[in-house]
Amino acid sequence: MTLVATETLPAVDESQLKPIDWRDYASAKDDGHSPRILVLYGSLRDRSFSRLAAEEAARLLRWYGCEVKIFDPRGLPLPDAEAPDHPKVVELRELAAWAEGMVWSSPERHGSMTGILKSQIDWIPLSMGAVRPTQGKTLAVMQVCGGSQSFNAVNQMRILGRWMRMVTIPNQSSVAKAWNEFDADNRMKPSPYLMRIADVMEELVKFTYMARSRPDLTDRYSERVESAQELIDRVNLKKAAE
């Protein structure tokens, strides 16, 4: 799988990228379709380094054959400030339901992830009716730093990923002095930071193949008990009405 001409990887040694055969990772039930990945970023600046890093990640994911969608958080209201039928909320939730994996990319601001990224995550509920839109889906976390390398934002995103019942992959990316890592064309320069992003995306694709067709990986006893109780309650309600 290679990129179209408009999405080349000039700073990456493509001869060292290794195509991923889905049959090496997916279950026998998998049909081999392109992994569906949603990318979220946490800054609204015109030259947002978290967005630029996310775009580099998206290019790599497409090289690996993924279908990638990047959500634009502009216009998304604060959580609970609008009804869930707000167009940007509907768009985000539909993308979350569509995705089989996600990438979250945030600046570190005041020692933490930004409220912009947190607001996006807060708009994605743990359940929508009988559907849990994030449970069992994969997650890769990335951050960009204005100064020296830090891991506060990615550590917080890992906590959120666990809370959202996602399979957060072991690898992660933190780009120090991000303002110095992109050229005039807003492309990432060759560096160990870009190599780490390539590592993370490769790992995300592999984990997504492994997790997406194995729902039993995140099937929970407590939820089975709850479902059984709902059935009992419904039967008892029907008997009471007879």
mmCIF file of C-alpha atoms in Angstrom:
data_model
loop_
_atom_site.group_PDB
_atom_site.id
_atom_site.type_symbol
_atom_site.label_atom_id
_atom_site.label_comp_id
_atom_site.label_asym_id
_atom_site.label_seq_id
_atom_site.Cartn_x
_atom_site.Cartn_y
_atom_site.Cartn_z
ATOM 1 C CA MET A 1 0.000 0.000 0.000
ATOM 2 C CA THR A 2 1.447 3.385 -0.990
ATOM 3 C CA LEU A 3 0.262 6.960 -0.771
ATOM 4 C CA VAL A 4 -1.088 9.021 -3.626
ATOM 5 C CA ALA A 5 1.349 11.622 -4.989
ATOM 6 C CA THR A 6 -0.110 14.432 -2.896
ATOM 7 C CA GLU A 7 0.590 12.544 0.328
ATOM 8 C CA THR A 8 4.219 11.562 0.057
ATOM 9 C CA LEU A 9 6.463 11.059 3.079
ATOM 10 C CA PRO A 10 9.602 13.050 2.224
ATOM 11 C CA ALA A 11 11.042 12.847 5.737
ATOM 12 C CA VAL A 12 10.477 9.105 6.108
ATOM 13 C CA ASP A 13 12.638 6.331 4.673
ATOM 14 C CA GLU A 14 9.813 4.495 2.912
ATOM 15 C CA SER A 15 12.145 1.597 2.108
ATOM 16 C CA GLN A 16 12.117 0.830 5.830
ATOM 17 C CA LEU A 17 8.340 0.999 6.220
ATOM 18 C CA LYS A 18 7.005 -2.519 6.323
ATOM 19 C CA PRO A 19 3.578 -3.238 4.814
ATOM 20 C CA ILE A 20 1.250 -4.912 7.289
ATOM 21 C CA ASP A 21 -0.560 -8.073 6.209
ATOM 22 C CA TRP A 22 -3.859 -8.068 8.070
ATOM 23 C CA ARG A 23 -3.958 -11.873 7.991
ATOM 24 C CA ASP A 24 -1.003 -11.961 10.392
ATOM 25 C CA TYR A 25 -3.027 -10.160 13.077
ATOM 26 C CA ALA A 26 -6.781 -10.361 12.477
ATOM 27 C CA SER A 27 -9.097 -13.170 13.490
ATOM 28 C CA ALA A 28 -10.468 -15.689 11.013
ATOM 29 C CA LYS A 29 -13.751 -13.741 11.032
ATOM 30 C CA ASP A 30 -12.115 -10.562 9.713
ATOM 31 C CA ASP A 31 -12.812 -9.569 6.096
ATOM 32 C CA GLY A 32 -9.609 -7.555 5.738
ATOM 33 C CA HIS A 33 -11.215 -4.164 5.131
ATOM 34 C CA SER A 34 -9.162 -1.010 5.691
ATOM 35 C CA PRO A 35 -8.917 -0.052 9.378
ATOM 36 C CA ARG A 36 -11.077 2.985 10.137
ATOM 37 C CA ILE A 37 -9.177 5.520 12.230
ATOM 38 C CA LEU A 38 -10.481 8.778 13.722
ATOM 39 C CA VAL A 39 -7.939 11.480 14.581
ATOM 40 C CA LEU A 40 -8.615 14.168 17.203
ATOM 41 C CA TYR A 41 -6.327 17.099 17.960
ATOM 42 C CA GLY A 42 -6.336 19.691 20.725
ATOM 43 C CA SER A 43 -5.592 23.171 19.417
ATOM 44 C CA LEU A 44 -7.405 25.777 17.320
ATOM 45 C CA ARG A 45 -4.362 27.832 16.383
ATOM 46 C CA ASP A 46 -3.849 28.530 12.674
ATOM 47 C CA ARG A 47 -0.489 26.773 12.911
ATOM 48 C CA SER A 48 -1.407 24.098 15.403
ATOM 49 C CA PHE A 49 1.481 21.727 16.011
ATOM 50 C CA SER A 50 -0.808 19.100 17.527
ATOM 51 C CA ARG A 51 -2.812 19.215 14.278
ATOM 52 C CA LEU A 52 0.322 19.098 12.125
ATOM 53 C CA ALA A 53 1.610 16.099 14.090
ATOM 54 C CA ALA A 54 -1.812 14.472 13.724
ATOM 55 C CA GLU A 55 -1.706 15.063 9.971
ATOM 56 C CA GLU A 56 1.708 13.389 9.754
ATOM 57 C CA ALA A 57 0.254 10.456 11.684
ATOM 58 C CA ALA A 58 -2.691 10.335 9.275
ATOM 59 C CA ARG A 59 -0.354 10.197 6.269
ATOM 60 C CA LEU A 60 1.458 7.244 7.786
ATOM 61 C CA LEU A 61 -1.815 5.495 8.578
ATOM 62 C CA ARG A 62 -2.933 5.932 4.978
ATOM 63 C CA TRP A 63 0.374 4.454 3.825
ATOM 64 C CA TYR A 64 -0.557 1.400 5.854
ATOM 65 C CA GLY A 65 -3.898 1.243 4.061
ATOM 66 C CA CYS A 66 -6.135 2.824 6.682
ATOM 67 C CA GLU A 67 -9.192 4.950 6.036
ATOM 68 C CA VAL A 68 -8.565 8.075 8.114
ATOM 69 C CA LYS A 69 -10.852 10.919 9.121
ATOM 70 C CA ILE A 70 -9.677 13.987 11.053
ATOM 71 C CA PHE A 71 -12.279 15.814 13.132
ATOM 72 C CA ASP A 72 -12.137 19.617 13.070
ATOM 73 C CA PRO A 73 -13.064 20.825 16.588
ATOM 74 C CA ARG A 74 -13.865 24.366 15.468
ATOM 75 C CA GLY A 75 -17.481 25.126 16.347
ATOM 76 C CA LEU A 76 -17.840 22.260 18.820
ATOM 77 C CA PRO A 77 -19.645 23.661 21.877
ATOM 78 C CA LEU A 78 -18.492 23.082 25.416
ATOM 79 C CA PRO A 79 -19.910 19.888 26.909
ATOM 80 C CA ASP A 80 -23.541 20.376 27.996
ATOM 81 C CA ALA A 81 -23.625 23.941 26.621
ATOM 82 C CA GLU A 82 -25.796 22.721 23.740
ATOM 83 C CA ALA A 83 -28.104 19.781 23.127
ATOM 84 C CA PRO A 84 -26.594 16.577 21.736
ATOM 85 C CA ASP A 85 -28.306 17.265 18.414
ATOM 86 C CA HIS A 86 -25.901 20.146 17.735
ATOM 87 C CA PRO A 87 -24.407 19.473 14.256
ATOM 88 C CA LYS A 88 -20.798 19.302 15.465
ATOM 89 C CA VAL A 89 -21.734 16.948 18.291
ATOM 90 C CA VAL A 90 -23.654 14.708 15.892
ATOM 91 C CA GLU A 91 -20.678 14.712 13.515
ATOM 92 C CA LEU A 92 -18.236 13.765 16.276
ATOM 93 C CA ARG A 93 -20.429 11.000 17.663
ATOM 94 C CA GLU A 94 -21.029 9.526 14.217
ATOM 95 C CA LEU A 95 -17.279 9.480 13.598
ATOM 96 C CA ALA A 96 -16.680 7.816 16.980
ATOM 97 C CA ALA A 97 -19.208 5.122 16.092
ATOM 98 C CA TRP A 98 -17.634 4.687 12.643
ATOM 99 C CA ALA A 99 -14.056 4.377 13.884
ATOM 100 C CA GLU A 100 -12.303 1.150 14.840
ATOM 101 C CA GLY A 101 -9.379 3.045 16.357
ATOM 102 C CA MET A 102 -8.406 6.588 17.289
ATOM 103 C CA VAL A 103 -5.419 8.890 17.553
ATOM 104 C CA TRP A 104 -5.524 11.688 20.141
ATOM 105 C CA SER A 105 -2.960 14.480 19.697
ATOM 106 C CA SER A 106 -2.753 17.318 22.228
ATOM 107 C CA PRO A 107 -0.410 20.132 23.156
ATOM 108 C CA GLU A 108 0.722 20.169 26.750
ATOM 109 C CA ARG A 109 -0.685 23.361 28.232
ATOM 110 C CA HIS A 110 -0.140 24.268 31.892
ATOM 111 C CA GLY A 111 1.142 20.753 32.474
ATOM 112 C CA SER A 112 -1.862 18.960 31.032
ATOM 113 C CA MET A 113 -3.802 18.111 27.910
ATOM 114 C CA THR A 114 -5.933 20.948 26.550
ATOM 115 C CA GLY A 115 -9.582 21.543 27.299
ATOM 116 C CA ILE A 116 -10.187 21.518 23.543
ATOM 117 C CA LEU A 117 -9.278 17.841 23.303
ATOM 118 C CA LYS A 118 -10.976 16.990 26.608
ATOM 119 C CA SER A 119 -14.212 18.596 25.371
ATOM 120 C CA GLN A 120 -14.205 16.340 22.325
ATOM 121 C CA ILE A 121 -13.767 13.256 24.472
ATOM 122 C CA ASP A 122 -16.420 14.451 26.933
ATOM 123 C CA TRP A 123 -18.963 14.703 24.113
ATOM 124 C CA ILE A 124 -18.465 11.000 23.311
ATOM 125 C CA PRO A 125 -20.658 9.056 25.760
ATOM 126 C CA LEU A 126 -19.762 5.686 27.232
ATOM 127 C CA SER A 127 -22.984 4.347 25.764
ATOM 128 C CA MET A 128 -25.569 5.412 23.213
ATOM 129 C CA GLY A 129 -28.593 3.216 23.746
ATOM 130 C CA ALA A 130 -27.280 -0.346 23.594
ATOM 131 C CA VAL A 131 -24.105 0.710 21.759
ATOM 132 C CA ARG A 132 -20.831 1.530 23.514
ATOM 133 C CA PRO A 133 -19.098 3.707 20.908
ATOM 134 C CA THR A 134 -15.525 3.409 22.211
ATOM 135 C CA GLN A 135 -15.378 0.087 24.060
ATOM 136 C CA GLY A 136 -12.832 -2.294 22.567
ATOM 137 C CA LYS A 137 -11.545 0.210 20.021
ATOM 138 C CA THR A 138 -7.850 0.990 19.840
ATOM 139 C CA LEU A 139 -6.202 4.261 20.829
ATOM 140 C CA ALA A 140 -2.817 5.890 20.230
ATOM 141 C CA VAL A 141 -1.856 9.012 22.208
ATOM 142 C CA MET A 142 0.487 11.821 21.158
ATOM 143 C CA GLN A 143 1.504 15.187 22.536
ATOM 144 C CA VAL A 144 3.549 18.187 21.427
ATOM 145 C CA CYS A 145 5.530 20.352 23.816
ATOM 146 C CA GLY A 146 6.553 23.986 23.606
ATOM 147 C CA GLY A 147 9.698 23.288 25.587
ATOM 148 C CA SER A 148 11.507 20.211 26.835
ATOM 149 C CA GLN A 149 9.961 16.795 26.422
ATOM 150 C CA SER A 150 7.184 15.938 28.845
ATOM 151 C CA PHE A 151 4.617 13.163 29.194
ATOM 152 C CA ASN A 152 1.883 14.771 31.289
ATOM 153 C CA ALA A 153 -0.644 15.013 28.444
ATOM 154 C CA VAL A 154 -0.153 11.471 27.151
ATOM 155 C CA ASN A 155 -0.395 10.115 30.689
ATOM 156 C CA GLN A 156 -3.722 11.905 31.160
ATOM 157 C CA MET A 157 -4.986 10.665 27.810
ATOM 158 C CA ARG A 158 -4.120 7.124 28.824
ATOM 159 C CA ILE A 159 -6.338 7.508 31.893
ATOM 160 C CA LEU A 160 -9.161 8.778 29.679
ATOM 161 C CA GLY A 161 -8.637 5.948 27.204
ATOM 162 C CA ARG A 162 -9.019 3.424 29.992
ATOM 163 C CA TRP A 163 -12.125 5.221 31.251
ATOM 164 C CA MET A 164 -13.565 5.127 27.725
ATOM 165 C CA ARG A 165 -12.905 1.353 27.714
ATOM 166 C CA MET A 166 -10.453 1.569 24.846
ATOM 167 C CA VAL A 167 -7.436 -0.615 24.066
ATOM 168 C CA THR A 168 -4.663 1.959 24.442
ATOM 169 C CA ILE A 169 -1.513 0.727 22.717
ATOM 170 C CA PRO A 170 1.794 0.599 24.655
ATOM 171 C CA ASN A 171 3.753 3.008 22.442
ATOM 172 C CA GLN A 172 3.230 6.774 22.457
ATOM 173 C CA SER A 173 4.738 9.980 21.059
ATOM 174 C CA SER A 174 5.900 13.202 22.727
ATOM 175 C CA VAL A 175 7.495 15.882 20.526
ATOM 176 C CA ALA A 176 9.715 18.392 22.347
ATOM 177 C CA LYS A 177 10.131 21.984 21.073
ATOM 178 C CA ALA A 178 7.511 21.288 18.443
ATOM 179 C CA TRP A 179 7.988 24.738 16.902
ATOM 180 C CA ASN A 180 11.410 23.557 15.722
ATOM 181 C CA GLU A 181 10.236 20.258 14.227
ATOM 182 C CA PHE A 182 8.196 21.494 11.243
ATOM 183 C CA ASP A 183 9.405 23.162 8.065
ATOM 184 C CA ALA A 184 7.948 26.111 6.149
ATOM 185 C CA ASP A 185 5.535 23.764 4.382
ATOM 186 C CA ASN A 186 4.219 22.538 7.747
ATOM 187 C CA ARG A 187 5.736 19.116 7.245
ATOM 188 C CA MET A 188 7.663 17.391 9.983
ATOM 189 C CA LYS A 189 11.434 17.339 9.585
ATOM 190 C CA PRO A 190 13.415 14.080 9.725
ATOM 191 C CA SER A 191 14.050 13.343 13.394
ATOM 192 C CA PRO A 192 13.742 10.704 16.105
ATOM 193 C CA TYR A 193 10.377 12.296 16.948
ATOM 194 C CA LEU A 194 9.021 11.512 13.489
ATOM 195 C CA MET A 195 10.466 8.024 13.713
ATOM 196 C CA ARG A 196 8.569 7.538 16.979
ATOM 197 C CA ILE A 197 5.303 8.676 15.358
ATOM 198 C CA ALA A 198 5.927 6.112 12.605
ATOM 199 C CA ASP A 199 6.477 3.448 15.279
ATOM 200 C CA VAL A 200 3.247 4.404 17.037
ATOM 201 C CA MET A 201 1.130 4.323 13.877
ATOM 202 C CA GLU A 202 2.557 0.968 12.813
ATOM 203 C CA GLU A 203 1.688 -0.442 16.222
ATOM 204 C CA LEU A 204 -1.789 1.099 16.141
ATOM 205 C CA VAL A 205 -2.599 -0.593 12.831
ATOM 206 C CA LYS A 206 -1.480 -3.988 14.156
ATOM 207 C CA PHE A 207 -3.470 -3.658 17.383
ATOM 208 C CA THR A 208 -6.537 -2.468 15.472
ATOM 209 C CA TYR A 209 -6.485 -5.585 13.299
ATOM 210 C CA MET A 210 -6.135 -7.717 16.427
ATOM 211 C CA ALA A 211 -8.897 -6.051 18.425
ATOM 212 C CA ARG A 212 -11.598 -5.133 15.932
ATOM 213 C CA SER A 213 -12.797 -8.628 15.059
ATOM 214 C CA ARG A 214 -12.473 -10.051 18.558
ATOM 215 C CA PRO A 215 -15.316 -8.501 20.590
ATOM 216 C CA ASP A 216 -14.814 -11.122 23.299
ATOM 217 C CA LEU A 217 -11.612 -9.294 24.278
ATOM 218 C CA THR A 218 -13.692 -6.608 25.972
ATOM 219 C CA ASP A 219 -16.832 -8.600 26.765
ATOM 220 C CA ARG A 220 -17.539 -7.964 30.440
ATOM 221 C CA TYR A 221 -19.109 -10.165 33.081
ATOM 222 C CA SER A 222 -20.836 -7.199 34.740
ATOM 223 C CA GLU A 223 -22.467 -6.173 31.469
ATOM 224 C CA ARG A 224 -23.676 -9.730 30.815
ATOM 225 C CA VAL A 225 -25.223 -9.824 34.276
ATOM 226 C CA GLU A 226 -26.861 -6.451 33.656
ATOM 227 C CA SER A 227 -28.271 -7.640 30.330
ATOM 228 C CA ALA A 228 -29.588 -10.801 31.930
ATOM 229 C CA GLN A 229 -31.263 -8.734 34.661
ATOM 230 C CA GLU A 230 -32.890 -6.514 32.043
ATOM 231 C CA LEU A 231 -34.322 -9.630 30.411
ATOM 232 C CA ILE A 232 -35.635 -10.893 33.769
ATOM 233 C CA ASP A 233 -37.208 -7.519 34.526
ATOM 234 C CA ARG A 234 -38.876 -7.407 31.128
ATOM 235 C CA VAL A 235 -40.299 -10.922 31.505
ATOM 236 C CA ASN A 236 -41.554 -10.167 35.001
ATOM 237 C CA LEU A 237 -43.153 -6.944 33.782
ATOM 238 C CA LYS A 238 -44.947 -8.864 31.042
ATOM 239 C CA LYS A 239 -46.199 -11.490 33.524
ATOM 240 C CA ALA A 240 -47.458 -8.777 35.867
ATOM 241 C CA ALA A 241 -49.477 -7.273 33.052
ATOM 242 C CA GLU A 242 -51.197 -10.587 32.176
#
